[in-house]
Amino acid sequence: MWSFEQEQKLANITVNVRMTAIKLEDGSLWIHNPIAPTSECNVLLRELGLPVKYIVLGSAQYEHKIFVAPFARRWPDAKVYTVPQQWSWPLDLPSPFYGIFSSGDLKDADTTAPWSAEIEQQLFNPKDRLGFGYSACECAFFHKRSKTLICTDALVYVPEEPPAVLDKTELRDLGKTADNFILDLVALVNWRGSGETVRQAMQDESSGPQPTENALVRKGWQRNALLSLYFGPDGKSLVDPSKAFQAIAGKWIVGPVCYSLVYGGRLREEVKDWSERLCRWDVQQILPGHFAGPIGGGRSDIRRAFEVLEENVEATAEPEFALPWPFPQPVRYPSEDLKLLTDISGVLRSFNEIARLQSARASRRQQRARDERQTIGLVGYTNVGKSAIVNRLTKADLLVQDGVFVTLDISSRHCVLPSGRECHVLDTVGLIQGLPIDICEALQATIQELHQADIIMHVRNIAHPAREEQAELVREVLSDSGVDMERVIEVWNKADMVPQKEVRHLHYLRQQKDSTPIYVVSAMTGGSRLLYFMYCSYSGVINLRVGWRPRLSKALARQVAQSGWCTAMFLACQESGSEILLSMHMVVRTKRMQVRAAWYLDMALP
């Protein structure tokens, strides 16, 4: 049996990660939790002169699973077995996404496993997952010939001296109190009220005798162990880590971070049952995935480590934890593996941001649904002035620039109508030719929001030479996405950039093809009439100033009535200079159609 260790680093904290190789009776190798297949690792494995037959992933944690795919490519004839409930965050991605193509899941006390005659196994496979879908699944193994318990994160043995694989230079730097990034951060935020203690310690070190190289490495190792095993240890323990370090060093323990994440919560009873099953084996030594190993230990050590589960500690339904960015910074990778890991890192960072935005959007939708206000969504080609219209209607300060994709996510603003009523106005991401909707998350979110909107305003840039092509693209996207086109109002923006004669001509040509009213506005010059028409849709009595002859008033009332959304009755007309004031009474059939009724009325702001 051989163990291979590599150093992984995250935010100035280093930890050793271990791979175990066992020679089976048929002369092949059984690999547990493979590490990065660096050239050095490959040379050492090849020197054994044994083929790798089985690759076993005993955990669902990133630092162990991320190397399975590149390692398996180095040994393409090997079969891969993984624990069930493989997990990732912020999105629970399937194992093939990581390049892990498993031959099967590890099972509890599986006597049919191809290595079962030599290596037994006990699976901790909790029924429920924790917060964020966190999977705590782990499989422990017992090598009969050497009587070794092989685990991943369940048990740790913190040695007095750092593992040989760790960089002593970095430990020395961590051992310094002054010019220490982590302690600077602790002092800056006054973590747990220890800011003054840390600052004083920095001054004392700067003005007093300088510690020796060995003392710095020892203190750096102690700090590193505390930072690796605890969530944010207090600054006083980091300034002088010796006392806290001695409480965990030189004995088998359940890692405090593992206890906080998993074992101390609602899975406590399942963990206790699993630990009792481990004690059925005649264990003589234990080989964990981190820190020291193999180290002598037996049933009594296992029971003593898991005694923490018996303590009178209140278990929470959802253990509080915050997952750090999981990717380590290894020393060397083969170039093709480095590219793979870099691609995965970028994708997961994007998914993290996507999940955050999706959660925020869902919360906003729920909030809007609770307050029962109408929702008006703006949609259109990119750079048509949607944000400018939102600013005009809501007095918001959304970024407005002449460029594509100025708006990169959906925003919602409250719009107060003249009657005092409020509605929600959504500014969405602009569409563009040639961008597939099904692969662009922001545009998918736009479509989802439009499905929920009561009214959809299709904003067009009437001054653009390709205005018809842009409008057709938007219509196609909305139609293909299943949006109800009857809820769409067409708004021609930037009318101030086109001669009024041309606008009237374009309006006339459009009306010849489609009699649905079009609203011509200019968000920049203040000619928007949208606010008043939305207000009037709530009021029931419509006052309309037009330059038409009185005989057209009844025809207008009939046109509204024929729309099917409401009934309209002409009340009176009154001359006012060159205009005619029409008063109409409208009875809306359903609340959802209330705003739509005003589509057929061209109203001006007072």
XYZ file of C-alpha atoms in Angstrom:
606
model
C 0.000 0.000 0.000
C 1.316 3.427 -1.014
C 0.095 6.959 -0.353
C 0.743 9.976 -2.586
C 0.300 13.541 -1.366
C 0.007 16.898 -3.071
C -0.351 20.413 -1.756
C -3.490 22.404 -2.470
C -3.765 26.086 -1.745
C -6.726 28.392 -1.308
C -6.613 31.990 -0.034
C -3.154 31.603 1.620
C -4.277 28.381 3.337
C -2.518 25.179 2.299
C -3.529 21.590 2.928
C -2.227 18.217 1.816
C -4.570 15.954 -0.121
C -3.871 12.223 -0.229
C -4.287 9.448 -2.772
C -3.953 5.807 -1.710
C -2.827 2.978 -3.984
C -3.273 -0.672 -2.956
C -1.826 -3.641 -4.783
C -4.501 -6.293 -5.258
C -3.786 -10.013 -5.388
C -4.083 -10.061 -9.178
C -1.190 -7.601 -9.443
C -3.285 -4.535 -10.312
C -3.729 -1.239 -8.444
C -6.804 -0.004 -6.591
C -6.684 3.814 -6.400
C -8.601 5.785 -3.756
C -9.291 9.519 -4.342
C -6.879 10.235 -7.203
C -4.795 13.404 -7.120
C -3.708 15.574 -10.042
C -1.770 13.394 -12.514
C 1.302 15.584 -12.679
C 4.406 14.305 -14.415
C 5.937 13.507 -11.037
C 2.860 11.546 -9.962
C 2.832 9.600 -13.223
C 6.521 8.708 -12.906
C 6.054 7.423 -9.355
C 3.056 5.303 -10.355
C 4.816 3.901 -13.423
C 7.797 2.933 -11.256
C 5.508 0.515 -9.396
C 5.137 -1.435 -12.641
C 1.476 -2.224 -11.904
C -1.572 -1.362 -14.034
C -4.334 0.756 -12.526
C -7.484 -1.362 -12.561
C -9.927 0.535 -10.328
C -10.280 4.233 -9.565
C -12.490 4.846 -6.540
C -13.891 8.241 -5.517
C -14.888 7.990 -1.876
C -16.384 11.460 -1.510
C -18.445 14.071 -3.345
C -16.175 16.976 -2.391
C -14.524 19.115 -5.062
C -10.908 18.738 -3.963
C -11.130 14.983 -4.535
C -13.496 14.637 -7.496
C -11.918 17.305 -9.684
C -8.899 15.127 -10.478
C -10.751 11.916 -11.319
C -11.248 12.775 -15.002
C -7.648 13.723 -15.873
C -6.357 10.780 -13.832
C -8.693 8.347 -15.612
C -7.464 9.623 -18.973
C -3.935 8.654 -17.948
C -5.220 5.131 -17.233
C -7.978 4.595 -19.828
C -8.394 0.881 -19.062
C -9.291 1.518 -15.426
C -12.911 1.389 -14.223
C -14.219 4.310 -12.189
C -16.518 3.921 -9.179
C -17.961 6.855 -7.230
C -20.106 7.426 -4.172
C -23.735 8.247 -5.002
C -25.204 11.756 -4.643
C -22.300 13.423 -6.419
C -22.859 17.092 -5.754
C -21.815 20.507 -7.004
C -22.794 24.069 -6.251
C -24.321 26.492 -7.276
C -25.778 24.079 -9.845
C -25.960 20.360 -9.174
C -24.100 19.250 -12.279
C -23.942 15.612 -13.391
C -20.639 13.756 -13.072
C -20.037 13.604 -16.857
C -19.771 17.411 -16.757
C -16.507 16.867 -14.870
C -15.455 14.149 -17.303
C -16.275 11.426 -14.762
C -17.832 8.426 -16.497
C -18.569 5.993 -13.700
C -18.844 2.243 -14.088
C -21.116 2.173 -11.061
C -21.951 3.633 -7.647
C -20.322 2.442 -4.457
C -22.769 0.551 -2.252
C -22.930 -0.134 1.452
C -21.260 -3.390 2.572
C -21.163 -4.479 -1.058
C -19.955 -8.067 -1.279
C -20.280 -8.015 -5.069
C -17.664 -5.287 -5.553
C -14.749 -6.695 -7.582
C -12.322 -5.930 -4.720
C -14.571 -7.121 -1.879
C -12.380 -10.165 -1.080
C -9.564 -7.820 -0.077
C -11.218 -4.473 0.685
C -14.538 -4.035 2.491
C -16.594 -0.861 2.495
C -19.202 0.981 4.569
C -21.180 3.777 2.920
C -22.484 6.867 4.680
C -25.354 7.833 2.390
C -27.766 10.150 4.257
C -31.393 10.213 3.198
C -31.568 14.001 3.037
C -29.257 16.603 1.642
C -28.344 19.730 3.514
C -28.532 23.400 2.524
C -27.826 24.237 -1.134
C -28.265 20.515 -1.897
C -24.979 19.754 -0.108
C -24.140 16.050 -0.310
C -22.359 14.557 2.715
C -21.925 11.112 1.178
C -18.656 9.306 2.013
C -17.487 5.723 1.719
C -14.947 4.253 4.157
C -12.855 1.207 3.246
C -11.060 -1.471 5.241
C -7.984 -3.150 3.776
C -8.024 -6.571 5.398
C -4.379 -7.491 4.932
C -2.975 -4.328 6.539
C -6.015 -3.767 8.795
C -6.190 -0.157 7.611
C -9.253 2.058 7.703
C -9.200 4.352 4.632
C -11.477 7.418 4.804
C -11.653 10.854 3.236
C -12.890 13.594 5.564
C -14.535 11.749 8.454
C -11.427 11.622 10.653
C -8.269 13.725 10.845
C -5.041 13.492 12.815
C -3.296 16.849 13.128
C 0.469 16.338 13.576
C 2.717 18.619 15.619
C 4.878 19.255 12.555
C 3.554 20.140 9.093
C 3.354 17.440 6.395
C 6.503 17.318 4.316
C 4.652 18.158 1.105
C 3.621 21.631 2.316
C 5.684 24.642 1.283
C 7.642 25.790 4.332
C 8.166 29.234 2.837
C 4.431 29.874 2.739
C 4.027 28.528 6.273
C 6.787 30.881 7.399
C 4.986 33.828 5.826
C 1.743 32.756 7.497
C 3.612 32.584 10.794
C 4.400 36.271 10.647
C 1.980 38.528 12.488
C 2.941 41.701 10.653
C 2.544 41.730 6.851
C 0.041 38.903 7.098
C -2.856 39.140 4.665
C -5.258 37.099 6.800
C -4.506 38.980 10.008
C -4.735 42.292 8.137
C -8.233 41.270 7.071
C -9.156 40.196 10.615
C -8.029 43.567 11.961
C -9.780 45.476 9.181
C -13.206 43.956 9.814
C -12.663 43.587 13.583
C -13.545 39.902 13.296
C -15.293 38.786 16.489
C -14.085 41.915 18.230
C -10.404 40.972 17.947
C -9.232 43.824 15.746
C -7.410 45.712 18.493
C -5.688 42.540 19.739
C -4.385 41.802 16.260
C -3.145 45.341 15.696
C -1.338 45.341 19.027
C 0.321 42.013 18.207
C 1.493 43.441 14.895
C 3.095 46.391 16.653
C 4.767 44.140 19.244
C 6.304 41.932 16.558
C 7.529 44.888 14.542
C 9.208 46.548 17.534
C 10.400 43.430 19.424
C 12.908 40.664 18.684
C 12.259 38.779 15.480
C 11.252 35.089 15.803
C 13.459 32.390 14.313
C 12.742 30.662 11.024
C 11.615 27.445 12.740
C 9.362 29.364 15.133
C 7.675 31.125 12.213
C 7.128 27.839 10.365
C 5.692 26.222 13.500
C 3.328 29.135 14.171
C 2.394 29.247 10.491
C 1.503 25.559 10.575
C -0.605 26.018 13.697
C -2.479 28.927 12.133
C -2.886 26.995 8.886
C -4.389 24.018 10.739
C -6.889 26.229 12.571
C -7.903 28.023 9.376
C -8.298 24.676 7.576
C -10.444 23.044 10.248
C -12.579 25.893 11.559
C -14.925 28.450 10.043
C -13.272 31.770 10.807
C -11.375 31.185 14.094
C -11.252 34.317 16.223
C -8.335 36.711 15.884
C -6.988 36.045 19.388
C -6.490 32.358 18.556
C -4.735 33.308 15.328
C -2.391 35.735 17.070
C -1.328 33.014 19.531
C -2.518 29.697 18.035
C -0.612 27.351 20.386
C -3.422 26.775 22.909
C -6.146 26.179 20.319
C -3.776 24.022 18.269
C -2.931 21.750 21.210
C -6.642 21.061 21.702
C -6.820 19.310 18.317
C -3.270 18.042 17.703
C -1.883 14.555 18.317
C -5.168 12.622 18.400
C -7.907 11.369 16.131
C -10.780 13.840 15.885
C -13.791 14.607 13.769
C -12.817 17.719 11.859
C -14.600 20.752 13.366
C -15.551 22.004 9.926
C -16.998 18.579 9.054
C -18.920 18.567 12.314
C -20.297 22.051 11.622
C -21.269 21.211 8.061
C -22.628 17.717 8.442
C -22.277 15.653 11.554
C -23.561 18.092 14.162
C -26.835 18.774 12.375
C -29.862 16.725 11.499
C -27.687 13.845 10.215
C -26.302 13.192 13.683
C -28.062 9.849 14.203
C -27.100 8.547 10.766
C -23.473 9.498 11.414
C -23.506 7.695 14.768
C -24.834 4.549 13.091
C -22.124 4.756 10.426
C -19.364 5.193 13.032
C -20.591 2.077 14.868
C -20.406 0.103 11.647
C -16.806 1.248 11.180
C -15.992 -0.124 14.629
C -16.950 -3.642 13.498
C -13.666 -3.833 11.628
C -10.463 -4.849 13.401
C -8.786 -1.531 12.614
C -5.104 -1.147 13.509
C -4.280 2.046 11.604
C -6.192 4.856 9.895
C -5.380 6.592 6.620
C -7.455 9.772 6.054
C -7.568 12.080 3.054
C -5.749 14.987 4.762
C -3.153 15.825 7.421
C -1.126 12.904 8.877
C -1.455 9.252 7.867
C -1.296 6.389 8.196
C -1.354 6.690 11.971
C -2.025 3.918 14.435
C -5.602 3.836 15.670
C -8.335 1.368 16.482
C -11.951 1.030 17.535
C -11.408 3.015 20.724
C -9.939 5.940 18.761
C -12.875 5.943 16.360
C -15.404 5.895 19.190
C -13.537 8.615 21.069
C -13.465 10.845 17.973
C -17.182 10.451 17.386
C -18.042 11.108 21.022
C -18.619 14.694 19.950
C -21.972 13.493 18.616
C -23.017 12.522 22.137
C -22.352 15.933 23.611
C -25.298 18.141 24.531
C -24.990 20.345 21.479
C -28.164 21.702 19.905
C -28.502 20.438 16.343
C -29.974 22.826 13.835
C -32.300 21.815 11.038
C -29.968 23.506 8.548
C -26.304 23.693 9.661
C -24.929 27.132 8.985
C -22.079 27.124 6.526
C -20.633 29.078 3.648
C -18.860 27.163 0.919
C -15.567 28.703 -0.230
C -14.480 28.580 -3.848
C -13.538 24.919 -4.139
C -10.758 24.890 -6.733
C -7.233 24.497 -5.415
C -4.127 26.002 -6.964
C -1.951 22.964 -7.773
C 1.750 23.312 -8.503
C 1.843 21.591 -11.902
C -0.636 20.168 -14.410
C -0.221 18.650 -17.844
C -1.218 21.362 -20.303
C -4.395 19.617 -21.509
C -5.561 19.052 -17.923
C -4.839 22.648 -17.029
C -7.083 23.762 -19.884
C -9.856 21.424 -18.703
C -9.725 22.709 -15.131
C -9.573 26.321 -16.289
C -12.671 25.799 -18.446
C -14.533 24.147 -15.562
C -13.504 26.947 -13.217
C -14.858 29.605 -15.557
C -18.108 27.741 -16.142
C -18.755 27.236 -12.437
C -18.006 30.870 -11.667
C -20.595 31.804 -14.297
C -23.088 29.345 -12.841
C -22.520 30.865 -9.425
C -23.522 34.283 -10.730
C -26.449 32.779 -12.660
C -27.787 31.052 -9.566
C -27.542 34.289 -7.602
C -29.452 36.195 -10.281
C -32.084 33.472 -10.630
C -32.688 33.479 -6.894
C -33.001 37.265 -6.859
C -35.408 37.243 -9.803
C -37.572 34.580 -8.198
C -37.752 36.650 -5.010
C -38.742 39.747 -6.950
C -41.458 37.845 -8.837
C -42.880 36.512 -5.585
C -42.886 39.983 -4.081
C -44.675 41.449 -7.096
C -47.246 38.638 -6.982
C -47.993 39.363 -3.330
C -48.669 43.084 -3.767
C -51.099 42.419 -6.699
C -49.878 45.359 -8.767
C -50.017 45.274 -12.530
C -46.731 44.500 -14.268
C -45.656 46.111 -17.542
C -42.660 44.562 -19.276
C -40.582 46.358 -21.893
C -39.046 44.286 -24.657
C -37.254 45.181 -27.847
C -34.125 45.039 -29.898
C -30.967 46.189 -28.187
C -30.355 49.965 -28.055
C -33.945 51.047 -28.760
C -34.323 53.110 -25.575
C -36.120 50.775 -23.160
C -34.125 51.971 -20.155
C -34.743 55.604 -21.119
C -38.490 54.962 -21.153
C -38.310 53.287 -17.743
C -36.404 56.286 -16.414
C -39.024 58.601 -17.885
C -41.946 56.706 -16.391
C -40.463 55.950 -12.981
C -37.900 58.723 -12.440
C -35.273 55.977 -12.103
C -31.580 56.300 -12.909
C -30.943 53.237 -15.043
C -27.837 53.425 -17.196
C -28.623 54.849 -20.631
C -25.947 54.719 -23.329
C -25.760 54.476 -27.085
C -24.552 50.908 -27.402
C -25.594 47.269 -27.487
C -26.248 45.277 -24.301
C -26.037 48.260 -21.986
C -28.683 46.468 -19.900
C -27.273 43.082 -18.832
C -29.982 41.953 -16.427
C -33.630 42.559 -15.637
C -34.554 45.479 -13.397
C -37.922 46.354 -11.872
C -39.134 49.832 -10.898
C -42.346 51.170 -9.380
C -44.359 53.546 -11.504
C -46.849 55.859 -9.753
C -49.799 56.715 -11.990
C -51.596 60.079 -11.806
C -54.402 58.399 -9.862
C -51.974 57.347 -7.147
C -52.067 53.696 -8.154
C -48.779 51.884 -8.673
C -47.559 49.327 -11.170
C -44.284 47.544 -11.845
C -42.250 48.411 -14.936
C -39.649 45.837 -16.036
C -36.602 46.769 -18.074
C -35.304 43.651 -19.852
C -32.234 42.630 -21.819
C -32.284 43.675 -25.460
C -32.534 41.073 -28.204
C -30.089 40.846 -31.084
C -29.846 38.989 -34.368
C -28.045 35.639 -34.298
C -27.946 35.148 -30.509
C -29.574 31.791 -29.557
C -32.122 32.373 -26.834
C -31.807 28.845 -25.439
C -28.142 29.265 -24.473
C -28.207 32.831 -23.156
C -29.398 32.782 -19.548
C -30.153 36.522 -19.371
C -32.394 36.344 -22.437
C -34.130 33.238 -21.113
C -34.858 35.194 -17.936
C -36.269 38.014 -20.069
C -38.728 35.634 -21.701
C -39.722 34.194 -18.317
C -40.471 37.663 -16.977
C -42.521 38.569 -20.045
C -44.683 35.474 -19.536
C -45.577 36.879 -16.101
C -46.194 40.461 -17.250
C -49.739 41.799 -17.624
C -48.772 44.134 -20.452
C -45.795 43.881 -22.828
C -44.535 47.027 -24.527
C -42.581 46.252 -27.678
C -40.263 49.264 -27.921
C -38.901 50.099 -31.361
C -36.319 52.584 -32.554
C -38.293 54.300 -35.276
C -35.196 56.220 -36.393
C -33.155 53.101 -37.181
C -32.779 52.160 -40.860
C -33.292 48.455 -40.037
C -36.320 49.086 -37.799
C -38.548 46.605 -39.631
C -35.985 43.783 -39.458
C -35.433 44.452 -35.749
C -39.155 44.464 -35.033
C -39.702 41.237 -36.932
C -36.955 39.525 -34.924
C -38.590 40.567 -31.657
C -41.993 39.355 -32.828
C -40.525 36.008 -33.843
C -38.797 35.568 -30.486
C -41.948 36.395 -28.557
C -44.112 34.160 -30.718
C -41.684 31.222 -30.665
C -41.407 31.538 -26.883
C -45.152 31.219 -26.423
C -45.784 34.792 -25.288
C -49.402 35.907 -25.711
C -49.162 38.406 -28.561
C -52.521 39.946 -27.615
C -50.785 41.453 -24.592
C -48.207 43.263 -26.732
C -48.371 47.017 -27.284
C -46.082 48.535 -29.910
C -44.261 51.723 -28.904
C -42.260 53.730 -31.408
C -39.454 55.485 -29.564
C -36.946 58.164 -30.644
C -39.593 60.019 -32.642
C -37.639 63.243 -32.036
C -34.924 61.955 -34.391
C -37.293 61.577 -37.363
C -39.252 64.336 -39.167
C -42.888 64.324 -38.067
C -44.025 64.029 -41.665
C -42.085 60.784 -42.029
C -43.463 59.484 -38.724
C -47.023 60.148 -39.864
C -46.296 58.427 -43.175
C -44.855 55.352 -41.431
C -47.810 55.312 -39.071
C -50.243 55.485 -42.003
C -48.510 52.610 -43.818
C -48.590 50.487 -40.687
C -52.271 51.157 -40.062
C -53.063 49.973 -43.574
C -51.647 46.557 -42.653
C -52.610 46.365 -38.989
C -55.180 48.523 -37.209
C -53.733 47.864 -33.750
C -52.830 51.273 -32.303
C -49.188 52.336 -32.137
C -47.861 54.823 -29.607
C -45.267 57.235 -30.924
C -43.097 58.644 -28.144
C -39.770 60.228 -27.379
C -38.301 59.308 -24.033
C -35.607 61.979 -24.323
C -37.772 65.023 -25.111
C -40.593 64.165 -22.709
C -43.258 63.493 -25.287
C -44.174 60.172 -23.740
C -47.921 59.643 -23.447
C -47.684 56.208 -21.892
C -48.126 57.258 -18.259
C -51.453 58.936 -18.898
C -52.850 56.129 -21.012
C -51.975 53.609 -18.268
C -53.675 55.855 -15.705
C -56.823 56.233 -17.786
C -57.174 52.477 -18.122
C -57.815 52.322 -14.381
C -60.185 55.285 -14.163
C -63.223 54.122 -16.140
C -63.886 57.590 -17.636
C -61.638 58.558 -20.504
C -60.987 62.177 -21.419
C -59.410 62.333 -24.833
C -58.090 65.391 -26.674
C -57.955 64.818 -30.437
C -57.943 66.876 -33.574
C -60.703 64.804 -35.147
C -64.144 65.894 -36.200
C -66.991 65.092 -33.764
C -68.534 62.542 -36.070
C -65.532 60.272 -35.514
C -66.163 60.017 -31.790
C -68.900 57.390 -32.039
C -66.806 55.388 -34.501
C -63.985 55.417 -31.956
C -66.341 54.141 -29.243
C -67.520 51.353 -31.509
C -63.917 50.409 -32.317
C -63.097 50.063 -28.643
C -66.244 48.042 -27.996
C -65.450 45.706 -30.882
C -62.023 44.969 -29.439
C -63.684 42.534 -27.012
C -61.713 43.766 -24.003
C -64.297 46.256 -22.723
C -67.467 48.150 -23.594
C -67.297 51.841 -24.375
C -70.044 54.433 -24.582
C -69.660 57.916 -26.035
C -70.720 60.517 -23.441
C -69.988 63.986 -24.768
C -67.748 66.110 -26.929
C -66.640 69.677 -26.390
C -64.626 71.970 -28.618
C -61.438 73.395 -27.110
C -59.638 75.603 -29.585
C -58.532 73.482 -32.487
C -59.072 70.274 -30.490
C -62.132 68.338 -29.403
C -62.485 66.882 -25.901
C -64.180 63.475 -25.978
C -65.529 61.865 -22.783
C -66.077 58.108 -22.871
C -67.206 55.653 -20.206
C -65.440 52.276 -20.289
C -66.455 49.129 -18.425
C -63.606 46.611 -18.298
C -64.667 42.974 -18.331
C -61.704 41.612 -16.374
C -59.068 43.232 -14.216
C -56.297 41.661 -16.282
C -57.637 43.394 -19.407
C -57.883 46.766 -17.681
C -54.730 48.238 -19.137
C -55.250 46.715 -22.569
C -58.482 48.623 -23.057
C -56.581 51.849 -23.585
C -54.659 50.522 -26.572
C -57.237 52.068 -28.882
C -57.019 55.533 -27.343
C -54.319 58.054 -28.221
C -54.075 60.265 -25.111
C -51.814 63.170 -24.315
C -50.249 64.196 -21.023
C -52.033 67.208 -19.421
